[in-house]
Amino acid sequence: MCSAACPRVGLEIGSLRRKEEYVPFKIIASQCTSCSACEPLCPNVAISEKGGNFVIEAAKCSECVGHFDEPQCAAACPVDNTCVVDRALPRYQAPV
């Protein structure tokens, strides 16, 4: 089905209305240096510090769509591949 092939936009079954869905990012705790570069850049306030590491609340993560051209957490992180897409987490769904 189309929605499985496209991570950002899927069609609601039985409807022609589009439903925005975003794949959330996560922070790999073992790679995070706790520098906090990502936290103030998140437009959805989805990043916070918990137990000495930073985490992304999947339900709030919209990949910065509508705010920036690229996810700011990944762009700001000084450690490559620390802020990554996590397709196993529930997706943020923009209001329709």
GROMACS .gro file of C-alpha atoms in nm:
model
   96
    1MET     CA    1   0.000   0.000   0.000
    2CYS     CA    2   0.114   0.358  -0.062
    3SER     CA    3   0.137   0.451   0.306
    4ALA     CA    4   0.391   0.174   0.369
    5ALA     CA    5   0.614   0.298   0.088
    6CYS     CA    6   0.605   0.666   0.182
    7PRO     CA    7   0.711   0.751   0.539
    8ARG     CA    8   0.569   1.103   0.537
    9VAL     CA    9   0.228   1.093   0.376
   10GLY     CA   10  -0.022   0.810   0.370
   11LEU     CA   11  -0.378   0.791   0.250
   12GLU     CA   12  -0.654   0.709   0.491
   13ILE     CA   13  -0.833   0.391   0.386
   14GLY     CA   14  -1.175   0.470   0.240
   15SER     CA   15  -1.098   0.839   0.204
   16LEU     CA   16  -0.925   1.065  -0.044
   17ARG     CA   17  -0.817   1.300   0.234
   18ARG     CA   18  -0.442   1.299   0.301
   19LYS     CA   19  -0.315   1.237   0.648
   20GLU     CA   20   0.032   1.363   0.741
   21GLU     CA   21   0.247   1.115   0.930
   22TYR     CA   22   0.606   1.169   1.033
   23VAL     CA   23   0.864   0.909   1.130
   24PRO     CA   24   1.012   1.000   1.468
   25PHE     CA   25   1.380   1.035   1.544
   26LYS     CA   26   1.555   0.886   1.844
   27ILE     CA   27   1.886   0.956   2.012
   28ILE     CA   28   2.126   0.663   2.050
   29ALA     CA   29   2.206   0.691   2.422
   30SER     CA   30   2.542   0.513   2.397
   31GLN     CA   31   2.660   0.773   2.143
   32CYS     CA   32   2.507   1.084   2.301
   33THR     CA   33   2.765   1.310   2.467
   34SER     CA   34   2.491   1.509   2.647
   35CYS     CA   35   2.617   1.830   2.485
   36SER     CA   36   2.256   1.960   2.459
   37ALA     CA   37   2.312   2.105   2.110
   38CYS     CA   38   1.986   1.948   1.990
   39GLU     CA   39   1.747   2.044   2.268
   40PRO     CA   40   1.696   2.418   2.205
   41LEU     CA   41   1.661   2.366   1.829
   42CYS     CA   42   1.358   2.136   1.841
   43PRO     CA   43   1.051   2.335   1.728
   44ASN     CA   44   0.817   2.085   1.897
   45VAL     CA   45   0.996   2.075   2.233
   46ALA     CA   46   1.030   1.700   2.186
   47ILE     CA   47   1.386   1.674   2.322
   48SER     CA   48   1.464   1.665   2.693
   49GLU     CA   49   1.730   1.540   2.929
   50LYS     CA   50   1.650   1.227   3.127
   51GLY     CA   51   1.898   1.041   3.345
   52GLY     CA   52   2.202   1.214   3.200
   53ASN     CA   53   2.108   1.154   2.834
   54PHE     CA   54   1.889   1.340   2.593
   55VAL     CA   55   1.578   1.169   2.456
   56ILE     CA   56   1.322   1.251   2.187
   57GLU     CA   57   0.954   1.209   2.268
   58ALA     CA   58   0.834   1.027   1.957
   59ALA     CA   59   0.477   1.154   1.984
   60LYS     CA   60   0.603   1.512   1.943
   61CYS     CA   61   0.867   1.454   1.673
   62SER     CA   62   0.760   1.577   1.330
   63GLU     CA   63   1.105   1.566   1.165
   64CYS     CA   64   1.090   1.949   1.181
   65VAL     CA   65   0.853   1.945   0.881
   66GLY     CA   66   0.694   2.283   0.843
   67HIS     CA   67   0.971   2.449   1.044
   68PHE     CA   68   1.303   2.355   0.881
   69ASP     CA   69   1.429   2.181   0.566
   70GLU     CA   70   1.599   1.905   0.770
   71PRO     CA   71   1.565   1.760   1.120
   72GLN     CA   72   1.754   1.998   1.346
   73CYS     CA   73   1.858   1.738   1.603
   74ALA     CA   74   2.053   1.540   1.343
   75ALA     CA   75   2.198   1.856   1.186
   76ALA     CA   76   2.318   1.996   1.520
   77CYS     CA   77   2.452   1.677   1.674
   78PRO     CA   78   2.834   1.669   1.673
   79VAL     CA   79   2.835   1.287   1.670
   80ASP     CA   80   2.734   1.133   1.337
   81ASN     CA   81   2.440   0.890   1.340
   82THR     CA   82   2.334   0.970   1.695
   83CYS     CA   83   1.996   1.123   1.604
   84VAL     CA   84   1.840   0.866   1.374
   85VAL     CA   85   1.500   0.766   1.237
   86ASP     CA   86   1.323   0.502   1.443
   87ARG     CA   87   1.053   0.334   1.236
   88ALA     CA   88   0.956   0.112   1.531
   89LEU     CA   89   0.813   0.405   1.728
   90PRO     CA   90   0.459   0.539   1.690
   91ARG     CA   91   0.437   0.823   1.442
   92TYR     CA   92   0.347   1.182   1.512
   93GLN     CA   93   0.029   1.265   1.321
   94ALA     CA   94  -0.037   1.624   1.221
   95PRO     CA   95  -0.394   1.743   1.267
   96VAL     CA   96  -0.602   1.718   0.950
   0.00000   0.00000   0.00000
